[in-house]
Short mmCIF file of C-alpha atoms and ligand atoms in Angstrom, two decimals:
data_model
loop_
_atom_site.label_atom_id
_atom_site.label_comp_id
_atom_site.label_asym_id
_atom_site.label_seq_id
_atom_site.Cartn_x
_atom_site.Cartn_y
_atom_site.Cartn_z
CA UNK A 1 -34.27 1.34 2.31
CA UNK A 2 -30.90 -0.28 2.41
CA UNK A 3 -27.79 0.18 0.42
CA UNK A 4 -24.88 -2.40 0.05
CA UNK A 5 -21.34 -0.23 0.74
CA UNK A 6 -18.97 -2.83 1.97
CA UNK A 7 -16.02 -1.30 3.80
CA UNK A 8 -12.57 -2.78 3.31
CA UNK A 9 -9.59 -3.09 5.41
CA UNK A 10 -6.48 -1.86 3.17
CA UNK A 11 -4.34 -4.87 4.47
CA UNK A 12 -7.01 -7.86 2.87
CA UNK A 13 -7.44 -6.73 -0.45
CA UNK A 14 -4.99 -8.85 -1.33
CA UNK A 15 -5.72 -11.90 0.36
CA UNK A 16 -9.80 -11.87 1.53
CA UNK A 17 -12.02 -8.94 1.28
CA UNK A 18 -13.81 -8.53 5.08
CA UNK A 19 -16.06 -6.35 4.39
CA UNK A 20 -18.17 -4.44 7.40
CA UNK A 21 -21.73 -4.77 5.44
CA UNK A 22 -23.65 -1.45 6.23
CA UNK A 23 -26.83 -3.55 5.98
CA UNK A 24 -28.41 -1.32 3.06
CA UNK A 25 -29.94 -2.68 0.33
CA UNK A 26 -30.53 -0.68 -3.14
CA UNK A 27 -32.61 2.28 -3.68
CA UNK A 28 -36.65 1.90 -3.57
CA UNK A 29 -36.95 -0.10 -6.81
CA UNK A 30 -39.81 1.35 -8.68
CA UNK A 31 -38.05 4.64 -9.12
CA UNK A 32 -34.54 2.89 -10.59
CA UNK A 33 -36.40 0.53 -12.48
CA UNK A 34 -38.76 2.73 -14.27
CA UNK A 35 -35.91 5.00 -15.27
CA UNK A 36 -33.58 3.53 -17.52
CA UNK A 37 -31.28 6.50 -17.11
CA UNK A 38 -29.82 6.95 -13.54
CA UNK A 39 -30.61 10.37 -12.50
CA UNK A 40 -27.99 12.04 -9.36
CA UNK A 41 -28.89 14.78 -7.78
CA UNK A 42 -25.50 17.48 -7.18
CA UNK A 43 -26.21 19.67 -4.26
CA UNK A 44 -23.26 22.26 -3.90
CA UNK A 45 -22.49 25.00 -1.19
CA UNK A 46 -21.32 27.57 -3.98
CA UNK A 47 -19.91 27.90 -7.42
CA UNK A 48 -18.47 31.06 -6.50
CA UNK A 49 -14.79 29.34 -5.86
CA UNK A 50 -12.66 28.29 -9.07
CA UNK A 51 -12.13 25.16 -7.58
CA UNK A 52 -16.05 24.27 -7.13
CA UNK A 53 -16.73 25.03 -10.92
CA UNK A 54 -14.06 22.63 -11.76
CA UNK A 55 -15.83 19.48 -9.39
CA UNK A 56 -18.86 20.21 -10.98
CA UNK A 57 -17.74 19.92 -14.64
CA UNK A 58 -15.23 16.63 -14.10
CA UNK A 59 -18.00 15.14 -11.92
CA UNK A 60 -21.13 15.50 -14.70
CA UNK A 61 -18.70 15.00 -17.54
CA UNK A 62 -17.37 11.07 -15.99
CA UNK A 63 -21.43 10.69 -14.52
CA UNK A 64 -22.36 11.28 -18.17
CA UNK A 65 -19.74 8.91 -19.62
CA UNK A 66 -21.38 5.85 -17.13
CA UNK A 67 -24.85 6.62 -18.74
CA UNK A 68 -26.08 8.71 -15.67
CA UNK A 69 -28.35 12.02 -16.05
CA UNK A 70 -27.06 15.25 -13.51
CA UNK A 71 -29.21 17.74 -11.70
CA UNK A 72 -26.72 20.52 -10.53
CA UNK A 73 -28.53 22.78 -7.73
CA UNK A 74 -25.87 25.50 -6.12
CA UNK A 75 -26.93 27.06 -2.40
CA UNK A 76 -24.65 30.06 -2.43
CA UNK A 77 -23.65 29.54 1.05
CA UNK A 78 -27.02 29.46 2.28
CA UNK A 79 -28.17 26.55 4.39
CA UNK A 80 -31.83 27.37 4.08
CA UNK A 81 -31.36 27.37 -0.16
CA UNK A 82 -29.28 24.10 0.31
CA UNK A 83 -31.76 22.12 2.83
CA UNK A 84 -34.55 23.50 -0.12
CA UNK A 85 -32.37 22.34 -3.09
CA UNK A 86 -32.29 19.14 -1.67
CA UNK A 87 -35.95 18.75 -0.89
CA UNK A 88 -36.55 19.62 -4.51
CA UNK A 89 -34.31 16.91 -6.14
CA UNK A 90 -35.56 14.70 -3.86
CA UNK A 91 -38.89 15.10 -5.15
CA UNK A 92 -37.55 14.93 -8.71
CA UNK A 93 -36.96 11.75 -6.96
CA UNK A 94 -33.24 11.59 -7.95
CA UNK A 95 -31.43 7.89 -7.44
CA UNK A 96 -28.30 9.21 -5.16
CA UNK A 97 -27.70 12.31 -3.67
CA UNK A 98 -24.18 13.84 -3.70
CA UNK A 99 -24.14 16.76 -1.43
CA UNK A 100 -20.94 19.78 -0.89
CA UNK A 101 -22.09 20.82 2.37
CA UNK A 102 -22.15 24.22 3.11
CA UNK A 103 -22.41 23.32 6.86
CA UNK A 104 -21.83 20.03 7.77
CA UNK A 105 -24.22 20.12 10.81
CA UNK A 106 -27.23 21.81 9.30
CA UNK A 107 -27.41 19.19 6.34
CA UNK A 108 -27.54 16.07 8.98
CA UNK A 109 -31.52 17.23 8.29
CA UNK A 110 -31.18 16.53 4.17
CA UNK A 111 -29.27 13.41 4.97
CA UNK A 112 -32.91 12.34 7.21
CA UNK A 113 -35.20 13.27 4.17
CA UNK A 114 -33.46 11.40 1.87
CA UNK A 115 -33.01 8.30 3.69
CA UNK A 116 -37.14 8.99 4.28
CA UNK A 117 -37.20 9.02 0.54
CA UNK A 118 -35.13 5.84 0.34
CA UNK A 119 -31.96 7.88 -1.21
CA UNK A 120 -28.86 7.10 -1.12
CA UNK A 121 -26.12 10.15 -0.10
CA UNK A 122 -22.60 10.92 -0.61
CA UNK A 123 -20.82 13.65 1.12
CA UNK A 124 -18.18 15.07 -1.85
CA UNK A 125 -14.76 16.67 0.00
CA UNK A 126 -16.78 17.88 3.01
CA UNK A 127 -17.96 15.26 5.90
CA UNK A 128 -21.56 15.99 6.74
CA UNK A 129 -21.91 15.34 10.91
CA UNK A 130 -24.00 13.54 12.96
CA UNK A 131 -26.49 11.55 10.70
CA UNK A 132 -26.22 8.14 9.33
CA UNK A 133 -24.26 9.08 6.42
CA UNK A 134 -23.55 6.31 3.70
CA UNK A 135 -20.12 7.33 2.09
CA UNK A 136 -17.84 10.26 2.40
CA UNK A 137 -15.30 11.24 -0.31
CA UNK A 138 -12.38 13.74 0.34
CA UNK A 139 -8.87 14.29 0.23
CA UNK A 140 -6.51 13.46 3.17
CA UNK A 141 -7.56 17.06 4.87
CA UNK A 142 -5.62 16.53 7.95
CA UNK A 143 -2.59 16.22 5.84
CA UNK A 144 -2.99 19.33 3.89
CA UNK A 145 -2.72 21.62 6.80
CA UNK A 146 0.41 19.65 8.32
CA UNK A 147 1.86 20.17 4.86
CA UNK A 148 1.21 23.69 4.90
CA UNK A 149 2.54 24.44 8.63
CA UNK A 150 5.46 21.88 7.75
CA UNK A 151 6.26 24.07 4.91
CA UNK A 152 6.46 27.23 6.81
CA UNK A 153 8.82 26.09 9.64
CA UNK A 154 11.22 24.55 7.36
CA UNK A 155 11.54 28.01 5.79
CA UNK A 156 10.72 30.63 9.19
CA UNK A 157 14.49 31.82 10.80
CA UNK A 158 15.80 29.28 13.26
CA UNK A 159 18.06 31.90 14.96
CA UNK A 160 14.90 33.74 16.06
CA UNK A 161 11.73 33.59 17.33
CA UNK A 162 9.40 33.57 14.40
CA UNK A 163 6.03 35.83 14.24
CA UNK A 164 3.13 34.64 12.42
CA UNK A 165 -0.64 35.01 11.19
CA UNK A 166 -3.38 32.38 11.22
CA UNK A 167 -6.28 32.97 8.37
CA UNK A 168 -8.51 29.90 9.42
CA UNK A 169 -11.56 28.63 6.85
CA UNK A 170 -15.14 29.21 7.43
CA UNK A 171 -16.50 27.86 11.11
CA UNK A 172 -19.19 25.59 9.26
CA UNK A 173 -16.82 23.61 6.99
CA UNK A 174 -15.47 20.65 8.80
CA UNK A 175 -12.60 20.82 6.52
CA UNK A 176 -11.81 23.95 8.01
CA UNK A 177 -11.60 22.16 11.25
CA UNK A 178 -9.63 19.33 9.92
CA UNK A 179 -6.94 21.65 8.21
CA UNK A 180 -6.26 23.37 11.55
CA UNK A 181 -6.39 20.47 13.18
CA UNK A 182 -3.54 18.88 10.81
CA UNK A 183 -1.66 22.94 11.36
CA UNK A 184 -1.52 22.27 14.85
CA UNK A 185 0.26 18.71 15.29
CA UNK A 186 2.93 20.58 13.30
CA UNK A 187 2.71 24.21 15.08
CA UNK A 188 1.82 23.41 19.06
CA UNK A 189 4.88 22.18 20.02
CA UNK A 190 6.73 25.35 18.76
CA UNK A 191 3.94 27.59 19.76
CA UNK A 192 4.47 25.96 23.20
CA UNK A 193 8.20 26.09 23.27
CA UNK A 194 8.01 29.90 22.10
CA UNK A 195 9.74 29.33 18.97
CA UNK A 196 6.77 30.25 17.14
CA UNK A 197 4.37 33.87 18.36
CA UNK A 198 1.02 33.74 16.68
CA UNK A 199 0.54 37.28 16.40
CA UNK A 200 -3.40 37.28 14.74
CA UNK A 201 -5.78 34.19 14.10
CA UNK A 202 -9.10 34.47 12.89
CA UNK A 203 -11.45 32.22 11.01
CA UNK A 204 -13.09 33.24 7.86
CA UNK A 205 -16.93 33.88 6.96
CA UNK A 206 -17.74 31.58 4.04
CA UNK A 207 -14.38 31.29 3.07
CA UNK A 208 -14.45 34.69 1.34
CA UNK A 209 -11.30 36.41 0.01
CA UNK A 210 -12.73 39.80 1.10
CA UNK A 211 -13.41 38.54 4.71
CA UNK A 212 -9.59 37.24 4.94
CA UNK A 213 -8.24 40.54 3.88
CA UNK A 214 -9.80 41.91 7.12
CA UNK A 215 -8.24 39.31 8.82
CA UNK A 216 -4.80 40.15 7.11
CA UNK A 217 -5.48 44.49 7.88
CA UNK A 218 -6.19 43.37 11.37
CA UNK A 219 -2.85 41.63 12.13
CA UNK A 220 -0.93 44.31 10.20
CA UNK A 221 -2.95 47.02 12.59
CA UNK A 222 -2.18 44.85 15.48
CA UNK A 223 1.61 43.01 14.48
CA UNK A 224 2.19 46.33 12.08
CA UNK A 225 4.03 44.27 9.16
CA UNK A 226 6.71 42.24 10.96
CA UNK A 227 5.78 38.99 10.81
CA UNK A 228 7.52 36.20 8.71
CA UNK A 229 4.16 34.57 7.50
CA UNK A 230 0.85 34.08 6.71
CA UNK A 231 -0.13 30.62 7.12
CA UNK A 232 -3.77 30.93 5.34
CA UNK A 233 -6.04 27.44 4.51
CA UNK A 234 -6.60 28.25 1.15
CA UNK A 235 -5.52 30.01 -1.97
CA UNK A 236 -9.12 32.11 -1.79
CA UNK A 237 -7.60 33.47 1.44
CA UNK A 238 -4.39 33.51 0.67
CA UNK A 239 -4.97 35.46 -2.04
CA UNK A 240 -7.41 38.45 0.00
CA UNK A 241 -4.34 38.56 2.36
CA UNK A 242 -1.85 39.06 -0.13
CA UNK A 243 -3.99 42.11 -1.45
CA UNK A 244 -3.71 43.15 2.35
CA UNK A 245 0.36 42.96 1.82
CA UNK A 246 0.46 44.66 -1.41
CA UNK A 247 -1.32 47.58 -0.26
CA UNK A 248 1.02 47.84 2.61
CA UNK A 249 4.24 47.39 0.16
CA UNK A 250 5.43 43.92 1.85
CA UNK A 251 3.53 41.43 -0.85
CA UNK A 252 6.47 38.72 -2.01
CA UNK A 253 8.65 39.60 2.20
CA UNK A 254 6.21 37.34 4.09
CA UNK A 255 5.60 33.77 2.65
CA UNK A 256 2.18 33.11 2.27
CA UNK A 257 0.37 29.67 1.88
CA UNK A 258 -2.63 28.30 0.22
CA UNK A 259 -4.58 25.45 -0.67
CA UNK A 260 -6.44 24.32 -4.23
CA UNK A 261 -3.85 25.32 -6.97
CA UNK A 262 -6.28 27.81 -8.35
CA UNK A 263 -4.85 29.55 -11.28
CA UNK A 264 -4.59 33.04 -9.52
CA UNK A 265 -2.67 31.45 -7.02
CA UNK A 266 -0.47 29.57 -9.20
CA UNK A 267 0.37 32.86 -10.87
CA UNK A 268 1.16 33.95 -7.55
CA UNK A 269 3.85 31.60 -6.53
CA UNK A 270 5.28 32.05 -10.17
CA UNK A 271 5.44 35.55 -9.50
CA UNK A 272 6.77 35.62 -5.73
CA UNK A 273 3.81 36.68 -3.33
CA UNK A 274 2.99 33.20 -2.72
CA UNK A 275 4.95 30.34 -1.21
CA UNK A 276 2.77 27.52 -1.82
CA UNK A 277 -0.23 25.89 -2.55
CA UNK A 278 -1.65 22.51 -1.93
CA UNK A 279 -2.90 20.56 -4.97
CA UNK A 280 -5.69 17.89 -4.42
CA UNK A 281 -6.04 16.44 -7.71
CA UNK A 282 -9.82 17.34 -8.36
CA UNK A 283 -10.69 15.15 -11.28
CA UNK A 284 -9.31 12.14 -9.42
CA UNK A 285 -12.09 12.86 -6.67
CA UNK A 286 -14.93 14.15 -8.81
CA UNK A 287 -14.53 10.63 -11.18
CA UNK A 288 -14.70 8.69 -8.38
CA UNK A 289 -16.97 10.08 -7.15
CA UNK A 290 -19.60 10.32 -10.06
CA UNK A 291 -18.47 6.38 -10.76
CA UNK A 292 -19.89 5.76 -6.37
CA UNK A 293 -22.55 7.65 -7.24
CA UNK A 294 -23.77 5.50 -10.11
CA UNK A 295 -22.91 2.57 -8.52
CA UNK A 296 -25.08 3.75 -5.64
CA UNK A 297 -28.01 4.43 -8.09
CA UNK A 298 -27.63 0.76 -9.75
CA UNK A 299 -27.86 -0.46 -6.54
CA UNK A 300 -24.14 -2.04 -7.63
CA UNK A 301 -21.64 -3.20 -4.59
CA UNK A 302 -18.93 0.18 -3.57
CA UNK A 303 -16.01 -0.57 -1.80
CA UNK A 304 -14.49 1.88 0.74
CA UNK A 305 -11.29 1.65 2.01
CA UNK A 306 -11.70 4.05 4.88
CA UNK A 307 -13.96 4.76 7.68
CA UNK A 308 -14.79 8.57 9.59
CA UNK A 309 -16.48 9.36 12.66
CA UNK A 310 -18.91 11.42 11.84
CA UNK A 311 -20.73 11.98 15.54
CA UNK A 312 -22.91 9.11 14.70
CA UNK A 313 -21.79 6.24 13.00
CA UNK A 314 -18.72 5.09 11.31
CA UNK A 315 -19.08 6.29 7.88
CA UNK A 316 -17.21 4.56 4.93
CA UNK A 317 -14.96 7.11 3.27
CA UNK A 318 -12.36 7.56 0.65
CA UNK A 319 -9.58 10.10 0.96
CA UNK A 320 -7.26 10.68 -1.55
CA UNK A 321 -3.69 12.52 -1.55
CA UNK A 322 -2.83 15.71 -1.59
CA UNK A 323 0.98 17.44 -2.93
CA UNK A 324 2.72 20.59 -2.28
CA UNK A 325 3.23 23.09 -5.14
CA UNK A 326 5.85 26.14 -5.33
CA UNK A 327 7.58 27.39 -8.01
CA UNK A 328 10.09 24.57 -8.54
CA UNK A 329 7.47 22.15 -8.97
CA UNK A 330 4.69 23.91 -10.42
CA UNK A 331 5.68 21.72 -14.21
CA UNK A 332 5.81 18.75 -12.48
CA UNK A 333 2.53 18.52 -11.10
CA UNK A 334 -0.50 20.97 -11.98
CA UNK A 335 1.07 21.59 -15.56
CA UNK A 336 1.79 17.83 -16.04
CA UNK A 337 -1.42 17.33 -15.08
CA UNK A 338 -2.90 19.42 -17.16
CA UNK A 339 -4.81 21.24 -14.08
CA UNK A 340 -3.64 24.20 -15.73
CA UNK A 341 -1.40 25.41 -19.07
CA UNK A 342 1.95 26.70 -18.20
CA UNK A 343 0.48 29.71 -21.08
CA UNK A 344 -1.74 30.83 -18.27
CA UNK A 345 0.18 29.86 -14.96
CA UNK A 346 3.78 31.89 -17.10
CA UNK A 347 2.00 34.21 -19.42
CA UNK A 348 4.96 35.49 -21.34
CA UNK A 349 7.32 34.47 -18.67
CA UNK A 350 9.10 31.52 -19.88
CA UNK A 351 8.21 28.25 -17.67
CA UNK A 352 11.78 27.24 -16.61
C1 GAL B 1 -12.96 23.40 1.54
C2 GAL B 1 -12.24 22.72 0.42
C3 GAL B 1 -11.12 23.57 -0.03
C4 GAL B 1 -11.51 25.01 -0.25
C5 GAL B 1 -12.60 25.51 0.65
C6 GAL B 1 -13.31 26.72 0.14
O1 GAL B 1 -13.94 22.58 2.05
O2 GAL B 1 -11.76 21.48 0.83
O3 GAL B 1 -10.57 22.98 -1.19
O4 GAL B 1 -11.82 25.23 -1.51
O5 GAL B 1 -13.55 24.56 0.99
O6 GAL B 1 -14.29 26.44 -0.73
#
């Protein structure tokens, strides 16, 4: 089964589109044809997060709007549940798959059976390795965690060296991998020149806010409480750690970063325990990608700007930006956005 995704280089678009054709043709035609709906099939690692919910919704809502039907299947971090999810929209025989991979790796497999199935898939925000994957959409991850590093050494003493804690994502999100890789162009050099001690660094089980506050008590068993900061992926673990700070009376002294601009988080920063977050415009990314994914199912030209490695071919992809939030920016960007009401980010606190 082939599908046509031709991938652009950003300097032609003005002048001639070269386009690397990926050789695929359409999806097996009986199955588009006889539907007169497209049909995607959504196959998420968890709705557990804020953020997750929120893809979902903007993603079935624009997918709706194009004249495409939605099956929503959620693994709850389980790859067994996800690689079973997929088999079964597969034989609802689905148009396009989109999948959120819980682990990357382990759904190279789903990728396999779809393709046997003549499907289409799209990995959404997380790059799904080694298979012959036909388009990845995410944000510029690698930028994130140099924005969040950046962030703390512009702020960490400079007449001192500077102590701090590492709260890593989960292992078996490639994300996680790309945010630390992104934290470390920024941090190495200082780690190496001893400006910078990491005191604690740990990575954390399925992203869960409980498992980063046992990353957070461990440091402050270990470091005690004097370290300058917490540099932590996201605002899930951001926010486990903080609990770890409050209950030791230092929530608000050590800056704290995140990732996501969840609401609790924004609260946060309005409030003082956290520094920053990073905010990845989510219905940018989940209208995109629900207008690929019905091109994909119409069998309709896509055009990619970008290309990944992903262990085993060269995989089209489209990464959008990403933009720091604190406190003096928090109007300008989620609430202008309407990501979130300054009611609920303020409360009765006057928005400044
Ligand atoms: C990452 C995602 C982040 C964060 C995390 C936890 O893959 O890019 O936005 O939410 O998962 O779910």
């Amino acid at each position: 089964m082939k599908f046509r995704i031709f991938l652009v280089l950003a300097s032609c678009i003005t002048s001639v589109v070269t386009g690397l054709v990926l050789s695929r043709v359409g999806s097996s035609p009986e199955s588009a044809k006889s539907r007169t709906k497209p049909l995607i099939g959504l196959s998420m690692d968890t709705l557990k997060e804020e953020r997750w919910q929120g893809d979902r919704d903007l993603f079935v809502a624009r997918a709706r709007e194009l004249g495409a039907d939605v099956l929503v299947q959620s693994a709850n971090s389980d790859d067994t549940r996800q690689i079973s999810d997929v088999q079964a929209l597969i034989s609802r025989r689905v148009d396009v798959l989109v999948i959120v991979p819980h682990n990357g790796g382990a759904m190279a497999k789903a990728v396999n059976m779809a393709h046997d199935a003549g499907i289409p898939v799209l990995a959404y925000d997380r790059l799904i390795t080694d298979c012959d994957l036909d388009l990845y959409m995410t944000f510029d991850n690698v930028k994130v965690g140099e924005l969040q590093a950046q962030f703390l050494v512009d702020r960490l003493p400079k007449d001192r060296k500077s102590k701090i804690v590492r709260i890593f994502g989960a292992k078996t999100d490639n994300n996680a991998l790309l945010f630390k890789k992104g934290q470390d162009n920024v941090l190495k050099p200082l780690i190496n020149s001893g400006r910078i001690d990491v005191v604690h660094e740990d990575w954390t089980q399925d992203w869960k806010p409980e498992n980063a506050k046992k990353i957070a008590n461990a440091a402050i068993t270990k470091a005690g409480s004097d370290f300058d900061a917490i540099l932590a992926s996201n605002d899930g673990t951001a926010g486990g750690a903080i609990q770890a700070l409050s209950e030791e009376g230092v929530a608000g002294r050590i800056l704290v970063t995140g990732q996501d601009a969840e609401l609790s988080a924004c609260q946060r920063i309005v409030n003082g325990t956290q520094a920053m977050t990073i905010y990845k415009p989510l219905t940018q990314l989940a209208k995109q990608a629900a207008e690929a994914a019905t091109k994909l199912a119409r069998s309709k030209p896509l055009f990619a700007l970008g290309k990944i490695d992903n262990g085993k071919n060269e995989v089209p992809s489209i990464l959008l930006d990403v933009v720091v939030v604190t406190k003096d920016n928090m109007m300008d960007t989620v609430i202008k956005d309407g990501f979130h009401t300054a009611a609920d980010v303020y409360g009765d606190r006057p928005p400044p």
